[in-house]
Amino acid sequence: MTETTPRQGILSLTIKDKSALYAAYMPFVTNGGLFIPTNRQYEIGQEVFMLLNLMEETERLPIAGKIIWKTPAGSEVYRSEGIGVQFSDQDGGIARNKIETYLAGSLESDHPTHTM
């Protein structure tokens, strides 16, 4: 999973495999969300826009969202520094549905993730 930020508030995220998507996805958040590893500074409640490239798809998914938590550097040994982004409902659940289709059968797993 790689994150690049051309401008503050715009995130470009590439997730290349199912295990990385599982580790980053937050199904327990209203509208869904993703953990994004980053050392950039964001504020809780800040609106962001993501361009998400999933697996081998050629088109990136545009997703509006907001920061719902931050994991600062050095917070816990096994936690990556980054942010949790909750998807807005602007896309009618398209991003959430696409992610959950990729993760069909995996969402009930007890494997650890970046979030829980």
PDB file of C-alpha atoms in Angstrom:
ATOM      1  CA  MET A   1       0.000   0.000   0.000  1.00  0.00           C
ATOM      2  CA  THR A   2       1.455   3.351  -0.968  1.00  0.00           C
ATOM      3  CA  GLU A   3       0.273   6.863  -0.252  1.00  0.00           C
ATOM      4  CA  THR A   4       1.302  10.022  -2.001  1.00  0.00           C
ATOM      5  CA  THR A   5      -0.052  13.472  -1.326  1.00  0.00           C
ATOM      6  CA  PRO A   6       0.222  16.070  -4.072  1.00  0.00           C
ATOM      7  CA  ARG A   7      -1.535  18.623  -1.848  1.00  0.00           C
ATOM      8  CA  GLN A   8      -2.645  18.639   1.767  1.00  0.00           C
ATOM      9  CA  GLY A   9      -6.165  17.183   1.869  1.00  0.00           C
ATOM     10  CA  ILE A  10      -5.798  15.153  -1.357  1.00  0.00           C
ATOM     11  CA  LEU A  11      -4.576  11.583  -0.947  1.00  0.00           C
ATOM     12  CA  SER A  12      -3.591   9.196  -3.682  1.00  0.00           C
ATOM     13  CA  LEU A  13      -3.609   5.642  -2.376  1.00  0.00           C
ATOM     14  CA  THR A  14      -2.730   2.391  -4.144  1.00  0.00           C
ATOM     15  CA  ILE A  15      -3.656  -0.951  -2.619  1.00  0.00           C
ATOM     16  CA  LYS A  16      -2.241  -3.815  -4.650  1.00  0.00           C
ATOM     17  CA  ASP A  17      -3.424  -6.921  -2.830  1.00  0.00           C
ATOM     18  CA  LYS A  18      -6.291  -8.296  -0.793  1.00  0.00           C
ATOM     19  CA  SER A  19      -4.309  -8.641   2.451  1.00  0.00           C
ATOM     20  CA  ALA A  20      -3.318  -4.946   2.378  1.00  0.00           C
ATOM     21  CA  LEU A  21      -6.931  -3.976   1.655  1.00  0.00           C
ATOM     22  CA  TYR A  22      -8.171  -6.156   4.527  1.00  0.00           C
ATOM     23  CA  ALA A  23      -5.646  -4.580   6.916  1.00  0.00           C
ATOM     24  CA  ALA A  24      -6.658  -1.034   5.931  1.00  0.00           C
ATOM     25  CA  TYR A  25     -10.438  -1.319   5.552  1.00  0.00           C
ATOM     26  CA  MET A  26     -12.767  -0.203   8.363  1.00  0.00           C
ATOM     27  CA  PRO A  27     -16.155  -1.927   7.894  1.00  0.00           C
ATOM     28  CA  PHE A  28     -17.289  -0.865  11.382  1.00  0.00           C
ATOM     29  CA  VAL A  29     -17.332   2.835  10.383  1.00  0.00           C
ATOM     30  CA  THR A  30     -20.525   4.348   8.952  1.00  0.00           C
ATOM     31  CA  ASN A  31     -20.129   4.406   5.129  1.00  0.00           C
ATOM     32  CA  GLY A  32     -16.849   2.471   5.508  1.00  0.00           C
ATOM     33  CA  GLY A  33     -13.348   3.863   5.737  1.00  0.00           C
ATOM     34  CA  LEU A  34      -9.653   3.200   5.303  1.00  0.00           C
ATOM     35  CA  PHE A  35      -6.556   3.448   7.423  1.00  0.00           C
ATOM     36  CA  ILE A  36      -3.902   5.349   5.480  1.00  0.00           C
ATOM     37  CA  PRO A  37      -0.299   5.143   6.633  1.00  0.00           C
ATOM     38  CA  THR A  38       1.169   8.630   6.509  1.00  0.00           C
ATOM     39  CA  ASN A  39       3.428  10.918   8.507  1.00  0.00           C
ATOM     40  CA  ARG A  40       1.689  14.061   7.246  1.00  0.00           C
ATOM     41  CA  GLN A  41      -0.161  16.138   9.806  1.00  0.00           C
ATOM     42  CA  TYR A  42      -3.963  16.098   9.678  1.00  0.00           C
ATOM     43  CA  GLU A  43      -6.618  17.228  12.114  1.00  0.00           C
ATOM     44  CA  ILE A  44      -9.579  15.200  13.361  1.00  0.00           C
ATOM     45  CA  GLY A  45     -12.636  16.233  11.338  1.00  0.00           C
ATOM     46  CA  GLN A  46     -10.553  17.534   8.417  1.00  0.00           C
ATOM     47  CA  GLU A  47     -12.168  16.896   5.038  1.00  0.00           C
ATOM     48  CA  VAL A  48     -10.002  14.986   2.563  1.00  0.00           C
ATOM     49  CA  PHE A  49     -10.345  13.670  -0.949  1.00  0.00           C
ATOM     50  CA  MET A  50      -8.874  10.317  -1.938  1.00  0.00           C
ATOM     51  CA  LEU A  51      -8.035   8.811  -5.267  1.00  0.00           C
ATOM     52  CA  LEU A  52      -7.977   5.090  -4.562  1.00  0.00           C
ATOM     53  CA  ASN A  53      -6.398   2.607  -6.934  1.00  0.00           C
ATOM     54  CA  LEU A  54      -7.533  -0.920  -6.067  1.00  0.00           C
ATOM     55  CA  MET A  55      -5.675  -4.012  -7.177  1.00  0.00           C
ATOM     56  CA  GLU A  56      -5.181  -4.036 -10.949  1.00  0.00           C
ATOM     57  CA  GLU A  57      -8.032  -1.669 -11.823  1.00  0.00           C
ATOM     58  CA  THR A  58      -7.168   1.022 -14.341  1.00  0.00           C
ATOM     59  CA  GLU A  59      -9.513   3.681 -12.956  1.00  0.00           C
ATOM     60  CA  ARG A  60      -9.031   5.281  -9.565  1.00  0.00           C
ATOM     61  CA  LEU A  61     -12.029   5.636  -7.273  1.00  0.00           C
ATOM     62  CA  PRO A  62     -12.639   9.227  -6.149  1.00  0.00           C
ATOM     63  CA  ILE A  63     -13.680   9.221  -2.485  1.00  0.00           C
ATOM     64  CA  ALA A  64     -14.549  12.167  -0.265  1.00  0.00           C
ATOM     65  CA  GLY A  65     -14.105  11.639   3.450  1.00  0.00           C
ATOM     66  CA  LYS A  66     -12.981  13.038   6.763  1.00  0.00           C
ATOM     67  CA  ILE A  67     -10.303  12.201   9.298  1.00  0.00           C
ATOM     68  CA  ILE A  68     -11.821  10.324  12.237  1.00  0.00           C
ATOM     69  CA  TRP A  69      -8.622   9.398  14.074  1.00  0.00           C
ATOM     70  CA  LYS A  70      -4.863   9.656  14.019  1.00  0.00           C
ATOM     71  CA  THR A  71      -2.239   7.149  15.062  1.00  0.00           C
ATOM     72  CA  PRO A  72       0.832   9.245  15.888  1.00  0.00           C
ATOM     73  CA  ALA A  73       4.401   8.030  15.503  1.00  0.00           C
ATOM     74  CA  GLY A  74       5.521   5.893  18.440  1.00  0.00           C
ATOM     75  CA  SER A  75       2.012   5.391  19.836  1.00  0.00           C
ATOM     76  CA  GLU A  76       2.229   1.584  20.041  1.00  0.00           C
ATOM     77  CA  VAL A  77       4.952  -0.736  18.858  1.00  0.00           C
ATOM     78  CA  TYR A  78       2.705  -2.698  16.502  1.00  0.00           C
ATOM     79  CA  ARG A  79       0.637   0.208  15.132  1.00  0.00           C
ATOM     80  CA  SER A  80       1.607   2.092  11.987  1.00  0.00           C
ATOM     81  CA  GLU A  81       1.571   5.878  11.992  1.00  0.00           C
ATOM     82  CA  GLY A  82      -1.351   7.159   9.950  1.00  0.00           C
ATOM     83  CA  ILE A  83      -4.936   8.335   9.782  1.00  0.00           C
ATOM     84  CA  GLY A  84      -8.392   6.792   9.672  1.00  0.00           C
ATOM     85  CA  VAL A  85     -10.586   8.252   6.936  1.00  0.00           C
ATOM     86  CA  GLN A  86     -14.352   7.781   7.025  1.00  0.00           C
ATOM     87  CA  PHE A  87     -15.988   7.768   3.598  1.00  0.00           C
ATOM     88  CA  SER A  88     -18.698  10.357   3.011  1.00  0.00           C
ATOM     89  CA  ASP A  89     -22.018   9.231   1.553  1.00  0.00           C
ATOM     90  CA  GLN A  90     -21.481  11.342  -1.603  1.00  0.00           C
ATOM     91  CA  ASP A  91     -20.731   8.342  -3.828  1.00  0.00           C
ATOM     92  CA  GLY A  92     -23.767   6.361  -2.691  1.00  0.00           C
ATOM     93  CA  GLY A  93     -21.626   3.575  -1.262  1.00  0.00           C
ATOM     94  CA  ILE A  94     -19.773   2.755  -4.499  1.00  0.00           C
ATOM     95  CA  ALA A  95     -16.327   2.669  -2.844  1.00  0.00           C
ATOM     96  CA  ARG A  96     -17.573   0.652   0.140  1.00  0.00           C
ATOM     97  CA  ASN A  97     -19.381  -1.862  -2.112  1.00  0.00           C
ATOM     98  CA  LYS A  98     -16.344  -2.304  -4.367  1.00  0.00           C
ATOM     99  CA  ILE A  99     -14.018  -2.864  -1.384  1.00  0.00           C
ATOM    100  CA  GLU A 100     -16.433  -5.290   0.282  1.00  0.00           C
ATOM    101  CA  THR A 101     -16.740  -7.238  -2.970  1.00  0.00           C
ATOM    102  CA  TYR A 102     -12.953  -7.685  -3.009  1.00  0.00           C
ATOM    103  CA  LEU A 103     -13.060  -8.732   0.648  1.00  0.00           C
ATOM    104  CA  ALA A 104     -16.052 -11.076   0.382  1.00  0.00           C
ATOM    105  CA  GLY A 105     -15.545 -13.894   2.861  1.00  0.00           C
ATOM    106  CA  SER A 106     -12.688 -12.126   4.660  1.00  0.00           C
ATOM    107  CA  LEU A 107     -14.531  -9.477   6.668  1.00  0.00           C
ATOM    108  CA  GLU A 108     -15.379 -11.889   9.506  1.00  0.00           C
ATOM    109  CA  SER A 109     -11.746 -12.930   9.888  1.00  0.00           C
ATOM    110  CA  ASP A 110      -9.979 -12.435  13.196  1.00  0.00           C
ATOM    111  CA  HIS A 111      -6.648 -11.530  11.580  1.00  0.00           C
ATOM    112  CA  PRO A 112      -5.257  -8.273  12.996  1.00  0.00           C
ATOM    113  CA  THR A 113      -5.619  -5.088  10.979  1.00  0.00           C
ATOM    114  CA  HIS A 114      -4.176  -1.586  11.196  1.00  0.00           C
ATOM    115  CA  THR A 115      -7.342  -0.487  12.987  1.00  0.00           C
ATOM    116  CA  MET A 116      -8.624  -3.109  15.424  1.00  0.00           C
TER     117      MET A 116
END
